Amino acid sequence: MPDFPTGFRWGVSTSAYQIEGATTVDGRGPSIWDTFAREPGRIVDGSTGDEACDHYHRHAEDTALLAGLGVSAYRFSIAWPRVQPTGAGPAHAAGLDFYDRLVDGLLAAGVDPVATLFHWDLPQALEDAGGWLNRDTAARFAEYADLTAARLGDRVKLWITLNEPFIHMSLGHGIGTHAPGRMLLFDAFPVAHHQLLGHGLAVAALRARTTSPVAIANNYSPVRQVGDTDADRAAAQAYDALHNRLFTDPLLGRGYPDAPGLDPAVVRDGDLDVLATPIDVLGVNYYNPTGIRAPEEGSPLPFEMVPLDGYPRTAFDWPVAPDGLRELLLQLHERYGDALPPVQVTESGCAYDDVPDAQGRVDDPERIAYLDGHLRAVHEAITAGVPVTGYFVWSLLDNWEWAEGFTKRFGLVHVDYPTQRRTPKSSYAWFRDLARR
Ligand code: IFM
């Protein structure tokens, strides 16, 4: 592996609902994922995040794993329903106490805390009032950001407002495979706009409380056009606008692109200025490129997704395409030029069916190859002039993978869910050696 610039941030990521468990402990309120996971048929194995990795009670053990890994940063998310159990009102001290302990433990271990404020676990009470379809949720989000930063703003080293607002809009509100399970297709656009509005308002709230940098973590997927007709080109452009530009153009001062479903009536005077509130870092989550061609006649979508041939595949059946990460980083640089802030890859990783051997060891050479390829792609982008300043592996631990329940393992550390025993995989040792170097 070639050398990375001095100061490059090596990290790992997790999120609250996927690892914490303890969903009814210390006054935490219900979230939309508690509700959704209980609806029959929503989660492939019928599980919930009620216990997950029990990180809420085992955070000291998990912090020791981070220290052993030698990473300089740990990206976790804060559960909004712990801080405001009903999504409104004063901060719930017991909820914030948990993150206080976590942050202090990380700092004592020499690991920078990187906190995401919203990783999809909206308080159920806000959903009952319309959720992100309701403009008021943006204001509630800024209030929550303020309360959280009032307590942790002196110690968190990087704040991330939203995680993957595109996925929360499309899977949660477009096709309903994630919470809250709405199937609005392109009528889900208000969810995009209100999340971005909440982001802009939260950036201002955070700046009033902390001098630490502020970011958003967007999910990107470079489009591979399949077919060469004008209709294929139009389909590829439509998908690119929706997935790669809708949540970035307005943040970087370009306003909204011409994307399917965009409804200008939702955007009020002055909103675009709020959306363009400057950020310090752009978080980039990357997993794979997407094959797109023109849709069949009569399709409700202006594009059709097609599997990409010629790549190895993960247990999720996602193509392993490190070249897509290099392409994406170069494209962001080319597209936004000087308006692009420093980039950190805030998620990159893969699921495999990792099983302990007779000695209890977990060997995961595919994950090592995956990370090696993706880090080389990042290095090539840096060499080509893209300002990439960090890379976070998804994920520290095997965890509860949303609609896939416990069936997909993304961790550098294997978790045996019945016993909660943690076993570092061979990728943990590989990444440790790299991060230490
Ligand atoms: O587990 C998720 C994470 O919560 C958001 N980004 C993608 C990961 C893998 O699907």
Short mmCIF file of C-alpha atoms and ligand atoms in Angstrom, two decimals:
data_model
loop_
_atom_site.label_atom_id
_atom_site.label_comp_id
_atom_site.label_asym_id
_atom_site.label_seq_id
_atom_site.Cartn_x
_atom_site.Cartn_y
_atom_site.Cartn_z
CA MET A 1 0.00 0.00 0.00
CA PRO A 2 1.46 3.42 -0.89
CA ASP A 3 1.88 6.06 1.82
CA PHE A 4 -0.99 8.40 2.59
CA PRO A 5 -0.50 12.08 3.46
CA THR A 6 0.46 12.93 7.03
CA GLY A 7 -2.64 13.63 9.08
CA PHE A 8 -4.85 11.36 6.95
CA ARG A 9 -7.71 10.20 9.18
CA TRP A 10 -8.06 6.41 9.56
CA GLY A 11 -11.37 5.41 11.06
CA VAL A 12 -14.27 3.03 11.36
CA SER A 13 -18.01 3.79 11.38
CA THR A 14 -21.15 2.48 13.08
CA SER A 15 -24.65 3.78 13.78
CA ALA A 16 -26.80 3.87 16.89
CA TYR A 17 -29.74 1.65 15.98
CA GLN A 18 -27.48 -0.92 14.35
CA ILE A 19 -25.32 -1.54 17.42
CA GLU A 20 -26.63 0.00 20.63
CA GLY A 21 -29.60 -2.14 21.64
CA ALA A 22 -31.05 -0.96 24.99
CA THR A 23 -33.92 0.63 23.11
CA THR A 24 -36.08 1.11 26.19
CA VAL A 25 -33.30 1.86 28.68
CA ASP A 26 -32.75 5.20 30.49
CA GLY A 27 -35.84 6.83 29.01
CA ARG A 28 -35.06 6.44 25.29
CA GLY A 29 -38.19 7.09 23.25
CA PRO A 30 -39.33 4.90 20.34
CA SER A 31 -37.97 5.55 16.86
CA ILE A 32 -39.41 4.77 13.46
CA TRP A 33 -37.11 1.74 13.23
CA ASP A 34 -38.55 0.26 16.45
CA THR A 35 -41.97 0.53 14.87
CA PHE A 36 -41.01 -0.64 11.39
CA ALA A 37 -39.00 -3.66 12.55
CA ARG A 38 -42.06 -4.91 14.45
CA GLU A 39 -44.27 -4.89 11.37
CA PRO A 40 -44.55 -8.46 9.99
CA GLY A 41 -42.49 -9.11 6.87
CA ARG A 42 -40.38 -5.95 7.01
CA ILE A 43 -37.10 -7.54 8.20
CA VAL A 44 -35.88 -10.70 6.43
CA ASP A 45 -35.10 -12.65 9.61
CA GLY A 46 -37.86 -11.09 11.70
CA SER A 47 -35.33 -9.51 14.06
CA THR A 48 -35.26 -6.01 15.59
CA GLY A 49 -32.50 -3.75 16.90
CA ASP A 50 -33.75 -4.24 20.48
CA GLU A 51 -30.46 -5.84 21.48
CA ALA A 52 -28.28 -5.50 18.35
CA CYS A 53 -24.64 -5.61 19.60
CA ASP A 54 -25.58 -4.40 23.09
CA HIS A 55 -23.04 -1.65 22.57
CA TYR A 56 -24.94 0.56 25.03
CA HIS A 57 -23.70 -1.69 27.82
CA ARG A 58 -20.46 -2.83 26.16
CA HIS A 59 -19.10 0.48 24.88
CA ALA A 60 -15.98 0.20 27.05
CA GLU A 61 -15.12 -3.15 25.44
CA ASP A 62 -15.79 -1.68 22.00
CA THR A 63 -13.63 1.35 22.75
CA ALA A 64 -10.82 -1.03 23.70
CA LEU A 65 -11.26 -2.69 20.29
CA LEU A 66 -10.92 0.74 18.66
CA ALA A 67 -7.78 1.45 20.67
CA GLY A 68 -6.35 -1.92 19.65
CA LEU A 69 -7.15 -1.14 16.03
CA GLY A 70 -5.06 2.02 16.26
CA VAL A 71 -7.55 4.17 14.35
CA SER A 72 -7.42 7.92 14.80
CA ALA A 73 -11.20 8.37 14.60
CA TYR A 74 -14.47 6.60 15.35
CA ARG A 75 -17.66 7.63 13.61
CA PHE A 76 -20.78 6.75 15.61
CA SER A 77 -24.29 8.16 15.51
CA ILE A 78 -26.36 9.69 18.26
CA ALA A 79 -29.88 8.37 18.69
CA TRP A 80 -32.20 11.37 18.53
CA PRO A 81 -34.81 9.51 20.67
CA ARG A 82 -32.27 9.24 23.49
CA VAL A 83 -31.70 13.01 23.47
CA GLN A 84 -35.34 13.99 22.91
CA PRO A 85 -37.55 10.94 23.51
CA THR A 86 -40.51 12.61 21.76
CA GLY A 87 -38.45 14.65 19.29
CA ALA A 88 -39.14 17.93 21.08
CA GLY A 89 -38.53 19.67 24.39
CA PRO A 90 -35.47 19.89 26.62
CA ALA A 91 -32.53 17.50 26.44
CA HIS A 92 -33.02 14.21 28.24
CA ALA A 93 -29.94 14.13 30.47
CA ALA A 94 -29.76 10.34 30.87
CA GLY A 95 -29.66 9.89 27.08
CA LEU A 96 -26.84 12.37 26.64
CA ASP A 97 -24.97 10.84 29.59
CA PHE A 98 -24.37 7.73 27.50
CA TYR A 99 -22.69 9.71 24.70
CA ASP A 100 -20.78 11.71 27.29
CA ARG A 101 -19.27 8.47 28.63
CA LEU A 102 -18.59 7.19 25.13
CA VAL A 103 -16.85 10.40 24.02
CA ASP A 104 -14.71 10.60 27.16
CA GLY A 105 -13.72 6.96 26.74
CA LEU A 106 -12.72 7.56 23.11
CA LEU A 107 -10.63 10.60 23.98
CA ALA A 108 -8.90 8.70 26.79
CA ALA A 109 -8.07 5.99 24.23
CA GLY A 110 -6.64 8.56 21.79
CA VAL A 111 -9.50 8.18 19.28
CA ASP A 112 -11.23 11.26 17.81
CA PRO A 113 -15.03 11.13 18.29
CA VAL A 114 -16.89 11.81 15.02
CA ALA A 115 -20.63 12.13 15.69
CA THR A 116 -23.48 11.78 13.19
CA LEU A 117 -26.72 13.39 14.35
CA PHE A 118 -29.20 11.55 12.14
CA HIS A 119 -28.66 8.00 10.93
CA TRP A 120 -32.36 7.30 10.16
CA ASP A 121 -33.75 6.71 13.69
CA LEU A 122 -36.31 9.52 13.76
CA PRO A 123 -38.32 9.77 17.00
CA GLN A 124 -41.67 8.08 16.33
CA ALA A 125 -43.54 11.10 17.71
CA LEU A 126 -42.13 13.23 14.90
CA GLU A 127 -43.14 10.64 12.33
CA ASP A 128 -46.65 10.72 13.77
CA ALA A 129 -46.65 14.45 12.97
CA GLY A 130 -45.62 13.83 9.35
CA GLY A 131 -41.92 13.07 9.74
CA TRP A 132 -39.64 14.55 7.09
CA LEU A 133 -42.66 15.28 4.90
CA ASN A 134 -43.44 17.97 7.45
CA ARG A 135 -41.30 21.10 7.13
CA ASP A 136 -41.36 21.55 10.91
CA THR A 137 -39.10 18.47 11.32
CA ALA A 138 -36.22 20.56 9.89
CA ALA A 139 -36.62 23.05 12.74
CA ARG A 140 -36.89 20.23 15.28
CA PHE A 141 -33.64 18.75 13.91
CA ALA A 142 -31.78 22.04 14.39
CA GLU A 143 -33.06 22.21 17.97
CA TYR A 144 -31.81 18.67 18.62
CA ALA A 145 -28.42 19.59 17.08
CA ASP A 146 -28.20 22.56 19.41
CA LEU A 147 -29.02 20.49 22.53
CA THR A 148 -26.51 17.81 21.59
CA ALA A 149 -23.71 20.23 20.78
CA ALA A 150 -24.36 22.10 24.03
CA ARG A 151 -23.32 18.92 25.83
CA LEU A 152 -20.70 17.39 23.51
CA GLY A 153 -19.53 20.31 21.39
CA ASP A 154 -16.34 20.76 23.39
CA ARG A 155 -15.11 17.21 22.61
CA VAL A 156 -16.53 15.90 19.32
CA LYS A 157 -13.89 16.48 16.63
CA LEU A 158 -16.13 16.32 13.55
CA TRP A 159 -19.90 16.70 13.36
CA ILE A 160 -21.93 15.03 10.63
CA THR A 161 -25.50 16.25 10.32
CA LEU A 162 -27.21 13.58 8.18
CA ASN A 163 -26.26 10.13 7.00
CA GLU A 164 -27.27 9.24 3.43
CA PRO A 165 -30.36 11.43 3.07
CA PHE A 166 -30.79 9.92 -0.42
CA ILE A 167 -31.26 6.42 1.04
CA HIS A 168 -33.61 7.70 3.73
CA MET A 169 -35.70 9.40 1.04
CA SER A 170 -35.65 6.63 -1.56
CA LEU A 171 -35.84 3.44 0.52
CA GLY A 172 -37.72 4.93 3.47
CA HIS A 173 -40.23 7.07 1.56
CA GLY A 174 -39.98 6.16 -2.13
CA ILE A 175 -40.24 2.37 -2.19
CA GLY A 176 -40.87 1.64 1.49
CA THR A 177 -38.22 -1.01 2.17
CA HIS A 178 -36.81 1.03 5.07
CA ALA A 179 -38.58 2.85 7.91
CA PRO A 180 -40.98 4.54 7.89
CA GLY A 181 -42.11 2.33 5.00
CA ARG A 182 -43.84 4.93 2.82
CA MET A 183 -44.27 4.21 -0.91
CA LEU A 184 -44.50 7.65 -2.47
CA LEU A 185 -42.10 7.16 -5.39
CA PHE A 186 -41.26 10.64 -6.67
CA ASP A 187 -43.74 12.31 -4.34
CA ALA A 188 -41.06 11.74 -1.70
CA PHE A 189 -39.21 14.91 -2.79
CA PRO A 190 -40.28 16.94 0.30
CA VAL A 191 -38.28 14.43 2.36
CA ALA A 192 -35.17 15.43 0.42
CA HIS A 193 -35.79 19.13 0.80
CA HIS A 194 -36.72 19.06 4.47
CA GLN A 195 -33.70 16.93 5.35
CA LEU A 196 -31.42 19.36 3.52
CA LEU A 197 -33.16 22.30 5.18
CA GLY A 198 -32.66 20.62 8.56
CA HIS A 199 -29.02 20.07 7.64
CA GLY A 200 -28.49 23.77 6.83
CA LEU A 201 -30.23 24.91 10.02
CA ALA A 202 -28.26 22.36 12.05
CA VAL A 203 -24.93 23.55 10.59
CA ALA A 204 -25.72 27.04 11.90
CA ALA A 205 -26.79 25.64 15.29
CA LEU A 206 -23.58 23.61 15.57
CA ARG A 207 -21.40 26.57 14.61
CA ALA A 208 -22.91 28.55 17.48
CA ARG A 209 -21.80 25.86 19.92
CA THR A 210 -18.51 24.47 18.61
CA THR A 211 -15.45 25.28 16.54
CA SER A 212 -15.14 21.69 15.30
CA PRO A 213 -15.69 21.13 11.57
CA VAL A 214 -19.15 20.21 10.27
CA ALA A 215 -20.01 17.79 7.47
CA ILE A 216 -22.77 15.75 5.86
CA ALA A 217 -22.36 12.10 4.79
CA ASN A 218 -23.87 11.52 1.36
CA ASN A 219 -24.09 8.22 -0.43
CA TYR A 220 -22.90 8.17 -4.05
CA SER A 221 -23.00 5.63 -6.84
CA PRO A 222 -21.30 6.37 -10.14
CA VAL A 223 -23.64 5.56 -13.00
CA ARG A 224 -22.61 3.00 -15.61
CA GLN A 225 -24.79 3.57 -18.63
CA VAL A 226 -25.86 0.29 -20.19
CA GLY A 227 -26.82 0.70 -23.87
CA ASP A 228 -26.06 3.60 -26.14
CA THR A 229 -29.34 5.08 -27.26
CA ASP A 230 -30.51 8.61 -26.48
CA ALA A 231 -33.05 7.04 -24.14
CA ASP A 232 -30.26 5.19 -22.28
CA ARG A 233 -28.33 8.45 -21.97
CA ALA A 234 -31.39 10.29 -20.65
CA ALA A 235 -32.02 7.48 -18.15
CA ALA A 236 -28.40 7.58 -16.91
CA GLN A 237 -28.59 11.36 -16.51
CA ALA A 238 -31.87 11.16 -14.61
CA TYR A 239 -30.48 8.57 -12.20
CA ASP A 240 -27.25 10.52 -11.73
CA ALA A 241 -29.20 13.69 -10.94
CA LEU A 242 -31.35 11.86 -8.40
CA HIS A 243 -28.67 9.85 -6.62
CA ASN A 244 -25.49 11.87 -7.02
CA ARG A 245 -26.52 15.50 -7.45
CA LEU A 246 -29.84 16.14 -5.69
CA PHE A 247 -28.19 16.12 -2.26
CA THR A 248 -24.94 17.83 -3.28
CA ASP A 249 -25.59 20.53 -5.87
CA PRO A 250 -27.69 22.68 -3.48
CA LEU A 251 -25.18 22.25 -0.63
CA LEU A 252 -22.39 23.56 -2.81
CA GLY A 253 -24.37 26.56 -4.00
CA ARG A 254 -25.67 25.22 -7.32
CA GLY A 255 -29.36 24.95 -6.44
CA TYR A 256 -31.27 21.80 -7.33
CA PRO A 257 -30.43 19.88 -10.52
CA ASP A 258 -33.12 18.87 -12.97
CA ALA A 259 -33.99 15.62 -11.15
CA PRO A 260 -37.11 13.42 -11.42
CA GLY A 261 -39.81 14.31 -8.91
CA LEU A 262 -38.42 17.71 -7.98
CA ASP A 263 -41.30 19.90 -6.87
CA PRO A 264 -40.36 23.62 -6.76
CA ALA A 265 -43.49 24.39 -4.74
CA VAL A 266 -41.85 22.78 -1.69
CA VAL A 267 -38.86 25.14 -1.87
CA ARG A 268 -39.58 28.49 -0.20
CA ASP A 269 -37.81 31.80 -0.71
CA GLY A 270 -34.48 31.80 1.09
CA ASP A 271 -34.32 28.01 1.49
CA LEU A 272 -31.53 27.55 -1.05
CA ASP A 273 -29.34 29.95 0.96
CA VAL A 274 -29.91 27.83 4.06
CA LEU A 275 -29.06 24.65 2.15
CA ALA A 276 -25.83 26.25 0.94
CA THR A 277 -24.60 27.09 4.47
CA PRO A 278 -20.88 26.28 4.09
CA ILE A 279 -19.65 22.91 5.32
CA ASP A 280 -16.05 22.04 6.17
CA VAL A 281 -15.96 18.46 4.94
CA LEU A 282 -18.01 16.42 2.46
CA GLY A 283 -18.54 12.88 3.74
CA VAL A 284 -18.67 10.33 0.94
CA ASN A 285 -20.20 6.89 1.46
CA TYR A 286 -19.42 4.54 -1.41
CA TYR A 287 -20.29 0.89 -1.96
CA ASN A 288 -20.76 0.26 -5.68
CA PRO A 289 -21.60 1.75 -9.09
CA THR A 290 -25.10 1.35 -10.58
CA GLY A 291 -25.91 0.05 -14.07
CA ILE A 292 -28.69 2.09 -15.71
CA ARG A 293 -30.53 1.85 -19.00
CA ALA A 294 -33.76 3.20 -20.48
CA PRO A 295 -36.92 1.82 -18.81
CA GLU A 296 -39.47 -0.45 -20.43
CA GLU A 297 -42.44 1.34 -21.91
CA GLY A 298 -45.01 2.14 -19.20
CA SER A 299 -42.51 1.97 -16.30
CA PRO A 300 -43.26 4.40 -13.45
CA LEU A 301 -39.52 5.18 -13.31
CA PRO A 302 -37.50 7.14 -15.88
CA PHE A 303 -34.65 4.60 -15.66
CA GLU A 304 -34.09 0.90 -15.10
CA MET A 305 -31.36 -0.54 -12.88
CA VAL A 306 -29.41 -3.44 -14.36
CA PRO A 307 -26.86 -5.73 -12.69
CA LEU A 308 -23.27 -4.98 -13.73
CA ASP A 309 -21.39 -7.99 -15.09
CA GLY A 310 -17.72 -8.74 -14.71
CA TYR A 311 -17.18 -7.87 -11.04
CA PRO A 312 -16.75 -10.12 -8.00
CA ARG A 313 -19.75 -9.78 -5.69
CA THR A 314 -20.27 -9.41 -1.94
CA ALA A 315 -22.80 -11.37 0.14
CA PHE A 316 -25.23 -8.52 -0.62
CA ASP A 317 -24.67 -9.28 -4.32
CA TRP A 318 -23.13 -5.83 -4.71
CA PRO A 319 -20.34 -5.59 -7.32
CA VAL A 320 -16.85 -5.05 -5.89
CA ALA A 321 -15.67 -2.09 -7.96
CA PRO A 322 -12.86 -0.03 -6.42
CA ASP A 323 -12.50 1.77 -9.76
CA GLY A 324 -15.94 3.24 -9.05
CA LEU A 325 -14.59 4.98 -5.94
CA ARG A 326 -11.72 6.56 -7.87
CA GLU A 327 -14.15 7.58 -10.62
CA LEU A 328 -16.55 9.07 -8.08
CA LEU A 329 -13.88 11.10 -6.29
CA LEU A 330 -12.52 12.44 -9.59
CA GLN A 331 -16.06 13.24 -10.73
CA LEU A 332 -16.82 15.20 -7.55
CA HIS A 333 -13.60 17.17 -8.03
CA GLU A 334 -14.33 17.86 -11.67
CA ARG A 335 -17.99 18.68 -11.07
CA TYR A 336 -17.60 21.08 -8.17
CA GLY A 337 -14.05 22.39 -8.59
CA ASP A 338 -13.06 24.87 -5.88
CA ALA A 339 -16.50 24.61 -4.29
CA LEU A 340 -15.68 21.06 -3.17
CA PRO A 341 -14.54 21.04 0.47
CA PRO A 342 -12.07 18.40 1.68
CA VAL A 343 -13.61 14.97 1.32
CA GLN A 344 -13.57 12.13 3.82
CA VAL A 345 -14.77 8.67 2.80
CA THR A 346 -17.14 8.22 5.73
CA GLU A 347 -18.22 4.66 4.78
CA SER A 348 -16.65 1.96 2.65
CA GLY A 349 -17.00 -1.75 3.29
CA CYS A 350 -18.49 -5.09 2.35
CA ALA A 351 -20.62 -7.92 3.70
CA TYR A 352 -19.42 -11.52 3.60
CA ASP A 353 -20.67 -14.67 5.32
CA ASP A 354 -17.88 -14.76 7.88
CA VAL A 355 -17.91 -17.85 10.07
CA PRO A 356 -15.47 -18.68 12.90
CA ASP A 357 -13.31 -21.76 12.21
CA ALA A 358 -12.80 -24.67 14.64
CA GLN A 359 -10.27 -22.60 16.59
CA GLY A 360 -12.66 -19.65 16.74
CA ARG A 361 -10.66 -17.56 14.24
CA VAL A 362 -12.43 -15.58 11.54
CA ASP A 363 -10.46 -15.30 8.33
CA ASP A 364 -11.92 -12.82 5.81
CA PRO A 365 -9.48 -12.46 2.90
CA GLU A 366 -12.22 -11.04 0.63
CA ARG A 367 -12.67 -8.08 2.98
CA ILE A 368 -8.93 -7.45 3.07
CA ALA A 369 -8.86 -7.48 -0.75
CA TYR A 370 -11.88 -5.17 -0.83
CA LEU A 371 -10.33 -2.62 1.53
CA ASP A 372 -6.95 -2.84 -0.15
CA GLY A 373 -8.51 -2.10 -3.55
CA HIS A 374 -10.64 0.78 -2.27
CA LEU A 375 -7.77 2.40 -0.38
CA ARG A 376 -5.58 2.20 -3.48
CA ALA A 377 -8.41 3.90 -5.40
CA VAL A 378 -8.48 6.68 -2.78
CA HIS A 379 -4.72 7.05 -3.07
CA GLU A 380 -4.94 7.37 -6.84
CA ALA A 381 -7.58 10.09 -6.45
CA ILE A 382 -5.36 11.97 -3.99
CA THR A 383 -2.45 11.70 -6.40
CA ALA A 384 -4.72 13.13 -9.12
CA GLY A 385 -5.39 16.15 -6.90
CA VAL A 386 -8.67 15.31 -5.11
CA PRO A 387 -8.55 16.59 -1.50
CA VAL A 388 -9.36 13.35 0.35
CA THR A 389 -8.38 13.54 4.02
CA GLY A 390 -9.82 10.40 5.60
CA TYR A 391 -11.25 6.91 5.16
CA PHE A 392 -13.67 5.14 7.51
CA VAL A 393 -14.39 1.42 7.17
CA TRP A 394 -18.00 0.36 7.48
CA SER A 395 -18.04 -1.18 10.01
CA LEU A 396 -16.24 -1.77 13.31
CA LEU A 397 -18.63 -4.57 14.29
CA ASP A 398 -20.95 -6.98 12.53
CA ASN A 399 -24.32 -5.39 13.22
CA TRP A 400 -28.03 -5.14 12.51
CA GLU A 401 -28.27 -4.40 8.81
CA TRP A 402 -31.71 -2.71 8.57
CA ALA A 403 -34.17 -4.74 6.44
CA GLU A 404 -31.57 -7.54 6.23
CA GLY A 405 -31.57 -7.96 10.01
CA PHE A 406 -28.60 -9.98 11.25
CA THR A 407 -28.01 -11.73 7.92
CA LYS A 408 -25.26 -9.42 6.59
CA ARG A 409 -21.89 -9.09 8.33
CA PHE A 410 -19.88 -5.93 7.57
CA GLY A 411 -17.56 -5.87 10.61
CA LEU A 412 -13.81 -5.96 11.10
CA VAL A 413 -14.93 -7.65 14.31
CA HIS A 414 -17.20 -10.71 14.29
CA VAL A 415 -20.11 -10.63 16.74
CA ASP A 416 -21.71 -13.83 17.97
CA TYR A 417 -25.14 -12.38 18.71
CA PRO A 418 -26.41 -14.98 21.24
CA THR A 419 -23.34 -14.46 23.47
CA GLN A 420 -22.28 -10.99 22.22
CA ARG A 421 -18.73 -12.32 22.01
CA ARG A 422 -16.50 -10.10 19.85
CA THR A 423 -13.78 -11.77 17.72
CA PRO A 424 -11.49 -9.56 15.63
CA LYS A 425 -11.31 -10.93 12.06
CA SER A 426 -8.10 -11.11 10.04
CA SER A 427 -9.16 -7.83 8.35
CA TYR A 428 -8.96 -6.17 11.79
CA ALA A 429 -5.26 -7.10 12.05
CA TRP A 430 -4.67 -6.01 8.45
CA PHE A 431 -6.33 -2.62 8.96
CA ARG A 432 -4.55 -2.18 12.30
CA ASP A 433 -1.15 -2.64 10.67
CA LEU A 434 -2.07 -0.13 7.99
CA ALA A 435 -3.54 2.47 10.35
CA ARG A 436 -0.53 2.21 12.66
CA ARG A 437 1.87 2.61 9.78
O1 IFM B 1 -25.32 -0.44 7.16
C1 IFM B 1 -25.46 0.59 6.23
C2 IFM B 1 -25.30 1.95 6.89
O2 IFM B 1 -26.20 2.12 7.92
C3 IFM B 1 -25.50 3.05 5.88
N1 IFM B 1 -24.68 2.85 4.73
C4 IFM B 1 -24.67 1.56 4.11
C5 IFM B 1 -24.41 0.48 5.14
C6 IFM B 1 -24.40 -0.92 4.48
O3 IFM B 1 -25.64 -1.16 3.87
#
